[in-house]
C-alpha positions as YAML, in Angstrom:
chain: A
units: angstrom
residues:
- id: 1
  name: MET
  ca: [-20.85, -7.56, 11.52]
- id: 2
  name: MET
  ca: [-18.17, -6.94, 9.09]
- id: 3
  name: GLN
  ca: [-18.64, -5.01, 6.15]
- id: 4
  name: PRO
  ca: [-19.48, -7.22, 2.80]
- id: 5
  name: LEU
  ca: [-15.83, -7.85, 0.87]
- id: 6
  name: ARG
  ca: [-14.81, -8.65, -2.81]
- id: 7
  name: ILE
  ca: [-12.20, -11.46, -2.00]
- id: 8
  name: VAL
  ca: [-10.09, -13.59, -4.39]
- id: 9
  name: ILE
  ca: [-9.04, -17.11, -3.21]
- id: 10
  name: ALA
  ca: [-5.85, -18.74, -4.47]
- id: 11
  name: ASP
  ca: [-5.75, -22.96, -3.24]
- id: 12
  name: ASN
  ca: [-4.92, -25.56, -5.48]
- id: 13
  name: GLU
  ca: [-7.42, -27.98, -3.64]
- id: 14
  name: SER
  ca: [-11.15, -27.60, -5.28]
- id: 15
  name: ILE
  ca: [-12.82, -28.62, -2.74]
- id: 16
  name: ILE
  ca: [-10.92, -25.98, 0.02]
- id: 17
  name: ARG
  ca: [-11.85, -23.20, -2.58]
- id: 18
  name: MET
  ca: [-15.60, -24.78, -2.81]
- id: 19
  name: ASP
  ca: [-15.87, -24.97, 1.28]
- id: 20
  name: LEU
  ca: [-14.40, -21.43, 1.63]
- id: 21
  name: ARG
  ca: [-16.26, -19.54, -0.80]
- id: 22
  name: GLU
  ca: [-19.30, -21.22, 0.62]
- id: 23
  name: LEU
  ca: [-18.10, -19.84, 4.07]
- id: 24
  name: LEU
  ca: [-17.63, -16.34, 2.91]
- id: 25
  name: GLU
  ca: [-21.01, -15.70, 0.68]
- id: 26
  name: GLU
  ca: [-22.76, -16.71, 3.25]
- id: 27
  name: ALA
  ca: [-21.31, -13.89, 5.59]
- id: 28
  name: GLY
  ca: [-22.24, -11.76, 2.42]
- id: 29
  name: HIS
  ca: [-19.03, -11.48, 0.83]
- id: 30
  name: THR
  ca: [-18.42, -11.91, -3.11]
- id: 31
  name: VAL
  ca: [-15.35, -14.21, -4.13]
- id: 32
  name: VAL
  ca: [-14.15, -12.57, -7.38]
- id: 33
  name: GLY
  ca: [-11.91, -14.46, -8.19]
- id: 34
  name: GLU
  ca: [-10.79, -18.40, -7.86]
- id: 35
  name: ALA
  ca: [-7.02, -19.34, -8.32]
- id: 36
  name: ALA
  ca: [-5.29, -22.76, -8.37]
- id: 37
  name: ASP
  ca: [-1.64, -21.32, -8.27]
- id: 38
  name: GLY
  ca: [-0.03, -18.31, -7.05]
- id: 39
  name: LEU
  ca: [0.97, -16.84, -10.58]
- id: 40
  name: LYS
  ca: [-3.12, -17.02, -11.50]
- id: 41
  name: ALA
  ca: [-4.10, -15.41, -7.85]
- id: 42
  name: VAL
  ca: [-2.02, -12.46, -8.63]
- id: 43
  name: GLU
  ca: [-2.75, -11.68, -11.94]
- id: 44
  name: LEU
  ca: [-6.79, -12.15, -10.88]
- id: 45
  name: VAL
  ca: [-5.70, -9.57, -7.77]
- id: 46
  name: ARG
  ca: [-4.48, -7.05, -9.86]
- id: 47
  name: LYS
  ca: [-7.46, -7.57, -12.34]
- id: 48
  name: HIS
  ca: [-9.81, -7.05, -9.95]
- id: 49
  name: ARG
  ca: [-8.12, -5.80, -7.26]
- id: 50
  name: PRO
  ca: [-10.29, -6.64, -4.16]
- id: 51
  name: ASP
  ca: [-10.94, -6.42, -0.34]
- id: 52
  name: LEU
  ca: [-8.82, -9.16, 0.78]
- id: 53
  name: VAL
  ca: [-7.25, -12.41, -0.79]
- id: 54
  name: ILE
  ca: [-7.22, -15.63, 1.49]
- id: 55
  name: MET
  ca: [-4.73, -17.90, -0.42]
- id: 56
  name: ASP
  ca: [-2.78, -21.40, 0.30]
- id: 57
  name: ILE
  ca: [0.94, -21.58, 0.54]
- id: 58
  name: LYS
  ca: [1.46, -24.62, -1.10]
- id: 59
  name: MET
  ca: [0.20, -24.46, -5.08]
- id: 60
  name: PRO
  ca: [1.99, -25.37, -7.95]
- id: 61
  name: GLU
  ca: [3.25, -22.74, -10.79]
- id: 62
  name: MET
  ca: [4.51, -19.81, -7.71]
- id: 63
  name: ASP
  ca: [3.35, -20.32, -3.94]
- id: 64
  name: GLY
  ca: [1.40, -19.18, -1.84]
- id: 65
  name: ILE
  ca: [4.19, -16.68, -0.12]
- id: 66
  name: SER
  ca: [6.04, -15.60, -3.25]
- id: 67
  name: ALA
  ca: [2.22, -14.29, -4.84]
- id: 68
  name: ALA
  ca: [1.60, -12.70, -1.57]
- id: 69
  name: LYS
  ca: [5.83, -11.23, -1.69]
- id: 70
  name: ILE
  ca: [4.16, -9.62, -4.99]
- id: 71
  name: ILE
  ca: [1.08, -9.15, -3.49]
- id: 72
  name: SER
  ca: [1.90, -6.91, -0.32]
- id: 73
  name: ASN
  ca: [4.89, -4.79, -2.64]
- id: 74
  name: GLU
  ca: [2.03, -3.78, -5.03]
- id: 75
  name: LYS
  ca: [0.45, -3.10, -2.12]
- id: 76
  name: LEU
  ca: [-2.92, -4.66, -3.98]
- id: 77
  name: ALA
  ca: [-4.54, -6.20, -1.00]
- id: 78
  name: PRO
  ca: [-4.09, -7.70, 2.13]
- id: 79
  name: VAL
  ca: [-3.46, -11.73, 2.13]
- id: 80
  name: LEU
  ca: [-4.45, -14.57, 4.55]
- id: 81
  name: LEU
  ca: [-2.59, -17.20, 4.12]
- id: 82
  name: LEU
  ca: [-3.67, -20.94, 4.60]
- id: 83
  name: THR
  ca: [-1.79, -24.15, 5.53]
- id: 84
  name: ALA
  ca: [-1.68, -27.24, 6.65]
- id: 85
  name: TYR
  ca: [1.88, -26.58, 8.09]
- id: 86
  name: SER
  ca: [2.56, -24.66, 10.83]
- id: 87
  name: GLN
  ca: [6.45, -25.38, 11.06]
- id: 88
  name: LYS
  ca: [8.30, -21.99, 12.35]
- id: 89
  name: GLU
  ca: [10.24, -21.30, 8.91]
- id: 90
  name: ILE
  ca: [7.24, -21.08, 6.78]
- id: 91
  name: VAL
  ca: [5.79, -19.19, 9.40]
- id: 92
  name: GLU
  ca: [8.63, -16.50, 9.35]
- id: 93
  name: LYS
  ca: [8.64, -17.05, 5.21]
- id: 94
  name: ALA
  ca: [5.05, -15.97, 5.38]
- id: 95
  name: LYS
  ca: [5.66, -13.11, 7.51]
- id: 96
  name: GLU
  ca: [8.96, -11.38, 6.09]
- id: 97
  name: SER
  ca: [6.64, -11.69, 2.57]
- id: 98
  name: GLY
  ca: [4.23, -9.23, 4.26]
- id: 99
  name: VAL
  ca: [1.46, -11.18, 5.02]
- id: 100
  name: LEU
  ca: [-1.00, -9.48, 7.57]
- id: 101
  name: ALA
  ca: [-2.59, -12.84, 8.69]
- id: 102
  name: TYR
  ca: [-1.85, -16.71, 8.99]
- id: 103
  name: LEU
  ca: [-4.44, -19.54, 9.48]
- id: 104
  name: VAL
  ca: [-4.03, -23.43, 9.94]
- id: 105
  name: LYS
  ca: [-6.60, -25.76, 7.86]
- id: 106
  name: PRO
  ca: [-8.78, -27.25, 8.40]
- id: 107
  name: ILE
  ca: [-10.62, -23.69, 8.39]
- id: 108
  name: LYS
  ca: [-12.95, -23.09, 10.74]
- id: 109
  name: GLU
  ca: [-15.43, -20.26, 10.50]
- id: 110
  name: ALA
  ca: [-14.36, -19.58, 14.31]
- id: 111
  name: ASN
  ca: [-11.42, -18.52, 13.18]
- id: 112
  name: LEU
  ca: [-11.75, -17.72, 9.50]
- id: 113
  name: PHE
  ca: [-13.83, -14.49, 10.36]
- id: 114
  name: PRO
  ca: [-11.48, -13.19, 12.97]
- id: 115
  name: ALA
  ca: [-7.99, -13.07, 10.93]
- id: 116
  name: ILE
  ca: [-10.20, -11.34, 8.39]
- id: 117
  name: GLU
  ca: [-10.84, -8.45, 10.48]
- id: 118
  name: ILE
  ca: [-7.02, -8.10, 11.79]
- id: 119
  name: ALA
  ca: [-5.96, -8.49, 7.97]
- id: 120
  name: LEU
  ca: [-8.25, -5.63, 7.35]
- id: 121
  name: SER
  ca: [-6.93, -3.75, 10.07]
- id: 122
  name: ARG
  ca: [-3.19, -3.93, 9.95]
- id: 123
  name: PHE
  ca: [-3.28, -3.40, 6.26]
- id: 124
  name: GLN
  ca: [-5.51, -0.52, 6.80]
- id: 125
  name: GLU
  ca: [-2.73, 0.85, 9.00]
- id: 126
  name: PHE
  ca: [0.27, 0.05, 7.02]
- id: 127
  name: MET
  ca: [-1.25, 2.06, 4.28]
- id: 128
  name: GLU
  ca: [-2.18, 4.88, 6.38]
- id: 129
  name: LEU
  ca: [1.63, 4.46, 7.80]
- id: 130
  name: GLU
  ca: [2.23, 4.76, 4.06]
- id: 131
  name: ARG
  ca: [0.26, 7.76, 3.19]
- id: 132
  name: GLU
  ca: [2.10, 9.95, 6.36]
- id: 133
  name: LEU
  ca: [5.32, 8.50, 5.20]
- id: 134
  name: GLU
  ca: [4.45, 10.15, 1.80]
- id: 135
  name: GLU
  ca: [3.39, 13.49, 3.18]
- id: 136
  name: VAL
  ca: [6.59, 13.56, 5.35]
- id: 137
  name: LYS
  ca: [8.47, 13.31, 1.95]
- id: 138
  name: ASN
  ca: [6.82, 15.32, 0.47]
- id: 139
  name: SER
  ca: [7.22, 17.94, 3.04]
- id: 140
  name: LEU
  ca: [10.75, 17.75, 3.19]
- id: 141
  name: GLU
  ca: [11.26, 18.09, -0.56]
- id: 142
  name: THR
  ca: [9.65, 21.25, -0.29]
- id: 143
  name: ARG
  ca: [11.27, 22.23, 2.43]
- id: 144
  name: LYS
  ca: [14.69, 21.66, 0.78]
- id: 145
  name: VAL
  ca: [13.48, 23.80, -2.73]
- id: 146
  name: LEU
  ca: [12.09, 26.42, -0.40]
- id: 147
  name: ASP
  ca: [15.41, 27.04, 1.76]
- id: 148
  name: ARG
  ca: [17.46, 27.10, -1.65]
- id: 149
  name: ALA
  ca: [15.04, 29.65, -3.34]
- id: 150
  name: LYS
  ca: [15.00, 31.68, -0.70]
- id: 151
  name: GLY
  ca: [18.97, 31.36, -0.34]
- id: 152
  name: ILE
  ca: [18.69, 32.40, -4.28]
- id: 153
  name: LEU
  ca: [16.48, 35.45, -3.75]
- id: 154
  name: MET
  ca: [18.44, 37.18, -0.40]
- id: 155
  name: ASP
  ca: [21.80, 36.63, -2.76]
- id: 156
  name: ALA
  ca: [20.30, 38.63, -5.63]
- id: 157
  name: TYR
  ca: [17.94, 40.79, -3.80]
- id: 158
  name: ASN
  ca: [19.75, 41.51, -0.29]
- id: 159
  name: LEU
  ca: [16.57, 40.29, 1.32]
- id: 160
  name: THR
  ca: [16.44, 39.08, 4.39]
- id: 161
  name: GLU
  ca: [14.93, 35.70, 4.92]
- id: 162
  name: SER
  ca: [11.41, 36.70, 6.24]
- id: 163
  name: GLU
  ca: [11.49, 39.29, 3.36]
- id: 164
  name: ALA
  ca: [12.57, 36.22, 0.84]
- id: 165
  name: TYR
  ca: [9.62, 33.98, 1.89]
- id: 166
  name: ARG
  ca: [6.95, 36.79, 1.88]
- id: 167
  name: ARG
  ca: [7.99, 37.44, -1.44]
- id: 168
  name: ILE
  ca: [7.64, 33.97, -2.55]
- id: 169
  name: GLN
  ca: [4.20, 33.99, -0.07]
- id: 170
  name: GLN
  ca: [2.91, 36.59, -2.47]
- id: 171
  name: TYR
  ca: [3.83, 35.54, -5.69]
- id: 172
  name: SER
  ca: [2.62, 32.10, -4.46]
- id: 173
  name: MET
  ca: [-0.47, 33.60, -4.06]
- id: 174
  name: SER
  ca: [-1.08, 36.44, -7.20]
- id: 175
  name: LYS
  ca: [-0.38, 33.17, -9.60]
- id: 176
  name: ARG
  ca: [-2.11, 31.04, -7.81]
- id: 177
  name: LYS
  ca: [0.69, 27.91, -7.62]
- id: 178
  name: SER
  ca: [1.63, 26.48, -4.54]
- id: 179
  name: ILE
  ca: [4.54, 27.48, -2.60]
- id: 180
  name: ARG
  ca: [6.88, 24.47, -3.84]
- id: 181
  name: GLU
  ca: [5.85, 25.28, -7.89]
- id: 182
  name: VAL
  ca: [7.27, 28.86, -6.89]
- id: 183
  name: ALA
  ca: [9.92, 27.83, -5.02]
- id: 184
  name: GLN
  ca: [11.19, 25.18, -7.73]
- id: 185
  name: ALA
  ca: [10.74, 27.96, -10.61]
- id: 186
  name: ILE
  ca: [13.24, 30.11, -8.82]
- id: 187
  name: VAL
  ca: [15.67, 27.32, -8.51]
- id: 188
  name: GLU
  ca: [15.52, 26.44, -11.85]
- id: 189
  name: ALA
  ca: [15.69, 29.51, -13.41]
- id: 190
  name: ALA
  ca: [19.01, 30.24, -11.08]
- id: 191
  name: THR
  ca: [20.13, 27.10, -12.30]
- id: 192
  name: ARG
  ca: [19.77, 28.03, -16.10]
- id: 193
  name: LYS
  ca: [21.59, 31.21, -15.73]
- id: 194
  name: ARG
  ca: [24.90, 29.68, -14.09]
...
């Protein structure tokens, strides 16, 4: 059984939105917003921060693929695209927009819920990868600053690398600052002296 989700639906056909809302609410989900065009869909997603967006491709103002690209780039929510078309070029555009699942109309309950689970799962994986990438970037930045700070201390006080590191570490502990903050301060102080 899937956890109850907060969902935004976007389709220019009100009958489709109504049917979709009924299917979702019967399954215990909440539709937090409905839109008839892509522009309004993006607006609703930014406002409500739903768990999922189910959106048609062909809509006025802004199509579903363009809206999905914005939602995906801003990492707001996973997008499940609906379409009456399964042409290869549409599928390619959908993939490029960051859509995590794709469903051809007419929507059947047997297809909808597995597609929702796939979209949610892929979004979680994507967000986890983003988080890991950010940690790696931070770690590399810390290492670069730390290496510069050690070099500065080694030159200034004729220390070995391990002695310079130990001094940074001790200062970090005594001042309750991160090693990166201490190293950054050393680098900035050395830069100002020049």
